[in-house]
Amino acid sequence: MWGIAGAGRAGVSLLFRRVPRLVSAHCAAGCNICLRVAAGVQTWVQTWFQSRAYVRTGPHQTPGKLMRIGEEKKMVICIEGNIASGKTTCLEYFSKSSNIEVLTEPVSKWRNVRGHNPLALMYQDPERWGITLQTYIQLTLLDRHLSSISAPVRMMERSIFSAKYIFVENLFRSGKMPEVDFAVLSEWFDWITTNISLPVDLIVYLHTSPQTCHERLKHRCREEEKVIPLEYLESIHQLYEDWLIKQTSFPLPAPVLVIPADHDLKTMLHLYEENRDKILAAPCV
Ligand SMILES: Nc1ncnc2c1ncn2[C@@H]1O[C@H](COP(=O)(O)OP(=O)(O)O)[C@@H](O)[C@H]1O
Ligand SMILES: Nc1ccn([C@H]2C[C@H](O)[C@@H](COP(=O)(O)O)O2)c(=O)n1
């Protein structure tokens, strides 16, 4: 269910003010039919807003933003990190806990949208296809952020924020995205984040070296990614460092917990267990 936070009453009163104006455009004298139509529309609008709109009074409140109703108390944790840093493996581990819902990145969609593979196209020709992939990624991640949460805690892989601050930024800074494409993506991103509430309570950053990711990437052997050089992972790493460690580049949607993630799998699982309470104790913003 959806509502306009902080705008329910304003929206109703605005529409109420507009209805008589619409009526008077048809009939300056206010004939019986017009008055009845106006009353009917007013009742319908009032019922519509009463059934859908709300003003959130909890700590999540962001006046004027569209937000989901009834999910203020659920915790949202985003797992961030370089390509092949171990995010999916981390999520797999936590998916075994009964109170945690896990959402991995919808990579299968990025590899197949109505028979097309924008992920492969982007790696083949980023100047041409970067905007195509990133527009679709933005849409699919927005859909992830907005989907209803089925457990007290949601852990999701990356976020609409890193898609913009890391990947779109990297394409643009490296000269592989034309300025106009970057401007259009930025307009979309700014509109979304200004008008829609996308609460995140904690970012868990899996901190790896680009070399480790390169090794794991080769081991994973995803067809589209065979062309990724170490330098690409170094650029992504630097953008993550500036955003989540130095905290100097872009706004943080939530506090950051850093987990060193160059270790072998067994050590990583211990580290996840050690950090479980810290992760799950993140206060809902
Ligand atoms: N701690 C680890 N040590 C060695 N290999 C790992 C570790 N964690 C994950 N891997 C392997 O590295 C590859 C990338 O891991 P994955 O979880 O898919 O990364 P991401 O989701 O961040 O892209 C996979 O083949 C995975 O099995
Ligand atoms: N905004 C994004 C997000 C991801 N990608 C690419 C990077 C990888 O090739 C693939 C999946 O990432 P992983 O989960 O393995 O880290 O999608 C991108 O280009 N832009």
GROMACS .gro file of C-alpha atoms and ligand atoms in nm:
model
  332
    1MET     CA    1   0.000   0.000   0.000
    2TRP     CA    2   0.123   0.350  -0.082
    3GLY     CA    3   0.080   0.698   0.055
    4ILE     CA    4   0.213   1.047   0.012
    5ALA     CA    5   0.394   1.113   0.336
    6GLY     CA    6   0.310   1.451   0.475
    7ALA     CA    7   0.109   1.539   0.165
    8GLY     CA    8  -0.218   1.352   0.222
    9ARG     CA    9  -0.414   1.643   0.365
   10ALA     CA   10  -0.253   1.898   0.133
   11GLY     CA   11  -0.337   1.677  -0.166
   12VAL     CA   12  -0.699   1.643  -0.058
   13SER     CA   13  -0.746   2.013   0.001
   14LEU     CA   14  -0.581   2.101  -0.332
   15LEU     CA   15  -0.817   1.869  -0.516
   16PHE     CA   16  -1.113   2.002  -0.320
   17ARG     CA   17  -1.020   2.354  -0.426
   18ARG     CA   18  -0.985   2.249  -0.790
   19VAL     CA   19  -1.318   2.062  -0.819
   20PRO     CA   20  -1.542   2.373  -0.785
   21ARG     CA   21  -1.321   2.548  -1.040
   22LEU     CA   22  -1.371   2.263  -1.287
   23VAL     CA   23  -1.745   2.279  -1.225
   24SER     CA   24  -1.762   2.656  -1.276
   25ALA     CA   25  -1.579   2.617  -1.607
   26HIS     CA   26  -1.884   2.420  -1.727
   27CYS     CA   27  -2.159   2.616  -1.560
   28ALA     CA   28  -2.098   2.958  -1.411
   29ALA     CA   29  -2.433   2.956  -1.227
   30GLY     CA   30  -2.362   2.620  -1.058
   31CYS     CA   31  -2.653   2.412  -1.191
   32ASN     CA   32  -2.786   2.111  -0.997
   33ILE     CA   33  -2.606   1.857  -1.214
   34CYS     CA   34  -2.272   2.033  -1.168
   35LEU     CA   35  -2.316   2.057  -0.792
   36ARG     CA   36  -2.401   1.687  -0.771
   37VAL     CA   37  -2.098   1.595  -0.986
   38ALA     CA   38  -1.878   1.812  -0.764
   39ALA     CA   39  -2.011   1.648  -0.447
   40GLY     CA   40  -1.958   1.302  -0.599
   41VAL     CA   41  -1.602   1.377  -0.700
   42GLN     CA   42  -1.524   1.524  -0.358
   43THR     CA   43  -1.656   1.212  -0.183
   44TRP     CA   44  -1.460   0.985  -0.415
   45VAL     CA   45  -1.136   1.180  -0.364
   46GLN     CA   46  -1.184   1.182   0.012
   47THR     CA   47  -1.244   0.805   0.019
   48TRP     CA   48  -0.945   0.744  -0.209
   49PHE     CA   49  -0.710   0.941   0.012
   50GLN     CA   50  -0.850   0.796   0.331
   51SER     CA   51  -0.794   0.444   0.202
   52ARG     CA   52  -0.441   0.508   0.074
   53ALA     CA   53  -0.277   0.818   0.215
   54TYR     CA   54  -0.120   0.847   0.554
   55VAL     CA   55   0.118   1.064   0.744
   56ARG     CA   56   0.397   0.861   0.892
   57THR     CA   57   0.472   0.966   1.246
   58GLY     CA   58   0.765   0.733   1.310
   59PRO     CA   59   1.134   0.808   1.276
   60HIS     CA   60   1.129   0.729   0.900
   61GLN     CA   61   0.911   1.026   0.823
   62THR     CA   62   1.022   1.223   0.519
   63PRO     CA   63   0.752   1.475   0.439
   64GLY     CA   64   0.636   1.484   0.082
   65LYS     CA   65   0.793   1.157  -0.028
   66LEU     CA   66   0.600   0.863  -0.159
   67MET     CA   67   0.653   0.574   0.080
   68ARG     CA   68   0.525   0.227   0.156
   69ILE     CA   69   0.275   0.198   0.435
   70GLY     CA   70   0.331  -0.022   0.739
   71GLU     CA   71   0.697  -0.111   0.690
   72GLU     CA   72   0.856   0.154   0.910
   73LYS     CA   73   0.975  -0.099   1.166
   74LYS     CA   74   1.145  -0.330   0.919
   75MET     CA   75   1.518  -0.302   0.885
   76VAL     CA   76   1.687  -0.265   0.548
   77ILE     CA   77   2.055  -0.354   0.515
   78CYS     CA   78   2.245  -0.308   0.189
   79ILE     CA   79   2.550  -0.524   0.123
   80GLU     CA   80   2.796  -0.321  -0.081
   81GLY     CA   81   3.129  -0.407  -0.239
   82ASN     CA   82   3.330  -0.438  -0.555
   83ILE     CA   83   3.243  -0.688  -0.830
   84ALA     CA   84   3.305  -1.044  -0.702
   85SER     CA   85   3.389  -0.922  -0.351
   86GLY     CA   86   3.163  -1.193  -0.203
   87LYS     CA   87   2.828  -1.014  -0.161
   88THR     CA   88   2.617  -1.301  -0.292
   89THR     CA   89   2.809  -1.549  -0.077
   90CYS     CA   90   2.750  -1.329   0.228
   91LEU     CA   91   2.377  -1.307   0.149
   92GLU     CA   92   2.357  -1.683   0.104
   93TYR     CA   93   2.497  -1.724   0.453
   94PHE     CA   94   2.242  -1.488   0.612
   95SER     CA   95   1.953  -1.633   0.409
   96LYS     CA   96   1.962  -1.933   0.645
   97SER     CA   97   1.833  -1.715   0.930
   98SER     CA   98   1.456  -1.733   0.963
   99ASN     CA   99   1.397  -1.362   1.034
  100ILE     CA  100   1.601  -1.233   0.739
  101GLU     CA  101   1.479  -1.182   0.385
  102VAL     CA  102   1.754  -1.177   0.127
  103LEU     CA  103   1.739  -0.999  -0.208
  104THR     CA  104   2.027  -1.058  -0.448
  105GLU     CA  105   2.093  -0.825  -0.741
  106PRO     CA  106   1.865  -0.910  -1.034
  107VAL     CA  107   2.165  -0.995  -1.257
  108SER     CA  108   1.962  -1.250  -1.456
  109LYS     CA  109   1.736  -0.963  -1.568
  110TRP     CA  110   2.038  -0.754  -1.667
  111ARG     CA  111   2.153  -1.048  -1.882
  112ASN     CA  112   1.816  -1.106  -2.040
  113VAL     CA  113   1.560  -0.836  -2.100
  114ARG     CA  114   1.317  -0.961  -2.362
  115GLY     CA  115   1.594  -1.163  -2.524
  116HIS     CA  116   1.861  -0.889  -2.508
  117ASN     CA  117   2.171  -0.891  -2.289
  118PRO     CA  118   2.246  -0.531  -2.184
  119LEU     CA  119   2.520  -0.646  -1.941
  120ALA     CA  120   2.717  -0.808  -2.225
  121LEU     CA  121   2.649  -0.513  -2.456
  122MET     CA  122   2.777  -0.269  -2.195
  123TYR     CA  123   3.108  -0.456  -2.155
  124GLN     CA  124   3.144  -0.479  -2.536
  125ASP     CA  125   3.073  -0.109  -2.602
  126PRO     CA  126   3.022   0.102  -2.286
  127GLU     CA  127   2.990   0.434  -2.475
  128ARG     CA  128   2.690   0.300  -2.666
  129TRP     CA  129   2.526   0.070  -2.413
  130GLY     CA  130   2.623   0.211  -2.071
  131ILE     CA  131   2.307   0.420  -2.051
  132THR     CA  132   2.092   0.127  -2.159
  133LEU     CA  133   2.227  -0.102  -1.889
  134GLN     CA  134   2.231   0.160  -1.615
  135THR     CA  135   1.877   0.280  -1.690
  136TYR     CA  136   1.756  -0.077  -1.660
  137ILE     CA  137   1.962  -0.139  -1.345
  138GLN     CA  138   1.813   0.176  -1.190
  139LEU     CA  139   1.463   0.051  -1.268
  140THR     CA  140   1.521  -0.301  -1.135
  141LEU     CA  141   1.686  -0.174  -0.816
  142LEU     CA  142   1.407   0.076  -0.758
  143ASP     CA  143   1.167  -0.215  -0.790
  144ARG     CA  144   1.378  -0.408  -0.533
  145HIS     CA  145   1.377  -0.115  -0.287
  146LEU     CA  146   1.001  -0.075  -0.320
  147SER     CA  147   0.893  -0.439  -0.307
  148SER     CA  148   0.708  -0.538   0.008
  149ILE     CA  149   0.925  -0.683   0.283
  150SER     CA  150   0.838  -1.031   0.402
  151ALA     CA  151   1.054  -1.053   0.718
  152PRO     CA  152   1.160  -0.820   1.002
  153VAL     CA  153   1.499  -0.772   0.833
  154ARG     CA  154   1.577  -0.728   0.465
  155MET     CA  155   1.931  -0.773   0.336
  156MET     CA  156   1.975  -0.662  -0.020
  157GLU     CA  157   2.270  -0.671  -0.256
  158ARG     CA  158   2.385  -0.320  -0.343
  159SER     CA  159   2.135  -0.036  -0.389
  160ILE     CA  160   2.009   0.228  -0.626
  161PHE     CA  161   2.264   0.456  -0.453
  162SER     CA  162   2.575   0.258  -0.545
  163ALA     CA  163   2.441   0.205  -0.897
  164LYS     CA  164   2.458   0.582  -0.941
  165TYR     CA  165   2.747   0.685  -0.715
  166ILE     CA  166   2.978   0.402  -0.822
  167PHE     CA  167   2.890   0.250  -1.159
  168VAL     CA  168   2.733   0.542  -1.347
  169GLU     CA  169   2.996   0.772  -1.197
  170ASN     CA  170   3.273   0.539  -1.310
  171LEU     CA  171   3.144   0.523  -1.667
  172PHE     CA  172   3.121   0.899  -1.681
  173ARG     CA  173   3.455   0.978  -1.517
  174SER     CA  174   3.640   0.730  -1.737
  175GLY     CA  175   3.504   0.903  -2.046
  176LYS     CA  176   3.291   0.602  -2.140
  177MET     CA  177   2.956   0.771  -2.093
  178PRO     CA  178   2.857   1.077  -2.297
  179GLU     CA  179   2.769   1.385  -2.089
  180VAL     CA  180   2.409   1.383  -2.214
  181ASP     CA  181   2.358   1.020  -2.102
  182PHE     CA  182   2.503   1.105  -1.760
  183ALA     CA  183   2.275   1.411  -1.736
  184VAL     CA  184   1.964   1.206  -1.819
  185LEU     CA  185   2.052   0.932  -1.567
  186SER     CA  186   2.126   1.197  -1.305
  187GLU     CA  187   1.790   1.365  -1.363
  188TRP     CA  188   1.614   1.029  -1.317
  189PHE     CA  189   1.813   0.950  -1.004
  190ASP     CA  190   1.752   1.294  -0.851
  191TRP     CA  191   1.380   1.272  -0.923
  192ILE     CA  192   1.352   0.927  -0.770
  193THR     CA  193   1.546   1.009  -0.455
  194THR     CA  194   1.365   1.342  -0.407
  195ASN     CA  195   1.016   1.202  -0.451
  196ILE     CA  196   1.032   0.847  -0.320
  197SER     CA  197   1.136   0.735   0.025
  198LEU     CA  198   1.397   0.457  -0.001
  199PRO     CA  199   1.495   0.391   0.361
  200VAL     CA  200   1.822   0.210   0.430
  201ASP     CA  201   1.927   0.145   0.791
  202LEU     CA  202   2.277   0.010   0.744
  203ILE     CA  203   2.535  -0.036   0.471
  204VAL     CA  204   2.766  -0.333   0.515
  205TYR     CA  205   3.077  -0.274   0.305
  206LEU     CA  206   3.274  -0.587   0.214
  207HIS     CA  207   3.617  -0.437   0.198
  208THR     CA  208   3.843  -0.619  -0.048
  209SER     CA  209   4.146  -0.539  -0.255
  210PRO     CA  210   4.086  -0.512  -0.629
  211GLN     CA  211   4.335  -0.799  -0.674
  212THR     CA  212   4.123  -1.033  -0.460
  213CYS     CA  213   3.816  -0.943  -0.665
  214HIS     CA  214   4.003  -1.003  -0.987
  215GLU     CA  215   4.097  -1.353  -0.868
  216ARG     CA  216   3.741  -1.430  -0.758
  217LEU     CA  217   3.600  -1.287  -1.081
  218LYS     CA  218   3.820  -1.518  -1.287
  219HIS     CA  219   3.717  -1.808  -1.068
  220ARG     CA  220   3.345  -1.726  -1.107
  221CYS     CA  221   3.394  -1.711  -1.483
  222ARG     CA  222   3.081  -1.518  -1.582
  223GLU     CA  223   3.091  -1.500  -1.961
  224GLU     CA  224   3.019  -1.123  -1.991
  225GLU     CA  225   3.289  -1.035  -1.735
  226LYS     CA  226   3.584  -1.206  -1.905
  227VAL     CA  227   3.686  -0.871  -2.054
  228ILE     CA  228   3.710  -0.694  -1.715
  229PRO     CA  229   4.069  -0.584  -1.648
  230LEU     CA  230   4.217  -0.524  -1.302
  231GLU     CA  231   4.213  -0.146  -1.372
  232TYR     CA  232   3.832  -0.150  -1.394
  233LEU     CA  233   3.809  -0.309  -1.048
  234GLU     CA  234   4.062  -0.053  -0.918
  235SER     CA  235   3.842   0.236  -1.038
  236ILE     CA  236   3.531   0.083  -0.879
  237HIS     CA  237   3.733   0.023  -0.559
  238GLN     CA  238   3.846   0.386  -0.546
  239LEU     CA  239   3.490   0.515  -0.586
  240TYR     CA  240   3.371   0.284  -0.307
  241GLU     CA  241   3.656   0.401  -0.083
  242ASP     CA  242   3.570   0.767  -0.139
  243TRP     CA  243   3.201   0.705  -0.073
  244LEU     CA  244   3.207   0.459   0.218
  245ILE     CA  245   3.549   0.493   0.388
  246LYS     CA  246   3.661   0.852   0.337
  247GLN     CA  247   3.295   0.958   0.307
  248THR     CA  248   3.387   1.256   0.094
  249SER     CA  249   3.218   1.197  -0.241
  250PHE     CA  250   2.842   1.143  -0.213
  251PRO     CA  251   2.576   1.144   0.061
  252LEU     CA  252   2.547   0.832   0.272
  253PRO     CA  253   2.193   0.692   0.295
  254ALA     CA  254   2.285   0.505   0.619
  255PRO     CA  255   2.572   0.436   0.862
  256VAL     CA  256   2.845   0.207   0.732
  257LEU     CA  257   2.982  -0.114   0.883
  258VAL     CA  258   3.307  -0.222   0.721
  259ILE     CA  259   3.396  -0.593   0.713
  260PRO     CA  260   3.740  -0.690   0.582
  261ALA     CA  261   3.665  -0.945   0.310
  262ASP     CA  262   3.994  -1.058   0.156
  263HIS     CA  263   3.994  -1.369   0.379
  264ASP     CA  264   3.915  -1.724   0.278
  265LEU     CA  265   3.557  -1.842   0.291
  266LYS     CA  266   3.582  -2.011   0.633
  267THR     CA  267   3.722  -1.697   0.795
  268MET     CA  268   3.457  -1.486   0.624
  269LEU     CA  269   3.177  -1.700   0.765
  270HIS     CA  270   3.327  -1.654   1.115
  271LEU     CA  271   3.344  -1.280   1.058
  272TYR     CA  272   2.980  -1.271   0.949
  273GLU     CA  273   2.881  -1.458   1.264
  274GLU     CA  274   3.094  -1.226   1.480
  275ASN     CA  275   2.926  -0.924   1.321
  276ARG     CA  276   2.573  -1.065   1.325
  277ASP     CA  277   2.461  -0.868   1.630
  278LYS     CA  278   2.615  -0.544   1.507
  279ILE     CA  279   2.441  -0.588   1.173
  280LEU     CA  280   2.103  -0.679   1.313
  281ALA     CA  281   2.117  -0.420   1.591
  282ALA     CA  282   2.126  -0.130   1.344
  283PRO     CA  283   1.854   0.111   1.453
  284CYS     CA  284   1.570   0.172   1.204
  285VAL     CA  285   1.610   0.530   1.079
  286LIG     N1  286   3.593  -1.558   0.091
  286LIG     C1  287   3.603  -1.611  -0.029
  286LIG     N2  288   3.718  -1.674  -0.064
  286LIG     C2  289   3.731  -1.726  -0.187
  286LIG     N3  290   3.636  -1.723  -0.283
  286LIG     C3  291   3.520  -1.662  -0.254
  286LIG     C4  292   3.497  -1.603  -0.127
  286LIG     N4  293   3.374  -1.549  -0.126
  286LIG     C5  294   3.321  -1.573  -0.247
  286LIG     N5  295   3.407  -1.641  -0.323
  286LIG     C6  296   3.390  -1.683  -0.464
  286LIG     O1  297   3.418  -1.568  -0.542
  286LIG     C7  298   3.327  -1.556  -0.649
  286LIG     C8  299   3.251  -1.423  -0.633
  286LIG     O2  300   3.172  -1.430  -0.517
  286LIG     P1  301   3.025  -1.368  -0.514
  286LIG     O3  302   2.967  -1.396  -0.381
  286LIG     O4  303   2.949  -1.413  -0.635
  286LIG     O5  304   3.059  -1.212  -0.530
  286LIG     P2  305   2.967  -1.087  -0.561
  286LIG     O6  306   2.824  -1.128  -0.535
  286LIG     O7  307   3.015  -0.981  -0.471
  286LIG     O8  308   2.988  -1.053  -0.705
  286LIG     C9  309   3.238  -1.677  -0.644
  286LIG     O9  310   3.291  -1.775  -0.730
  286LIG    C10  311   3.248  -1.722  -0.498
  286LIG    O10  312   3.228  -1.861  -0.484
  287LIG     N1  313   2.512  -0.055  -1.131
  287LIG     C1  314   2.579  -0.166  -1.171
  287LIG     C2  315   2.579  -0.281  -1.094
  287LIG     C3  316   2.645  -0.391  -1.141
  287LIG     N2  317   2.707  -0.388  -1.260
  287LIG     C4  318   2.772  -0.510  -1.312
  287LIG     C5  319   2.899  -0.550  -1.245
  287LIG     C6  320   2.902  -0.700  -1.260
  287LIG     O1  321   2.952  -0.733  -1.389
  287LIG     C7  322   2.753  -0.736  -1.256
  287LIG     C8  323   2.705  -0.788  -1.125
  287LIG     O2  324   2.781  -0.736  -1.020
  287LIG     P1  325   2.829  -0.823  -0.893
  287LIG     O3  326   2.706  -0.856  -0.818
  287LIG     O4  327   2.894  -0.946  -0.945
  287LIG     O5  328   2.922  -0.736  -0.816
  287LIG     O6  329   2.683  -0.618  -1.291
  287LIG     C9  330   2.708  -0.272  -1.334
  287LIG     O7  331   2.768  -0.268  -1.444
  287LIG     N3  332   2.643  -0.164  -1.290
   0.00000   0.00000   0.00000
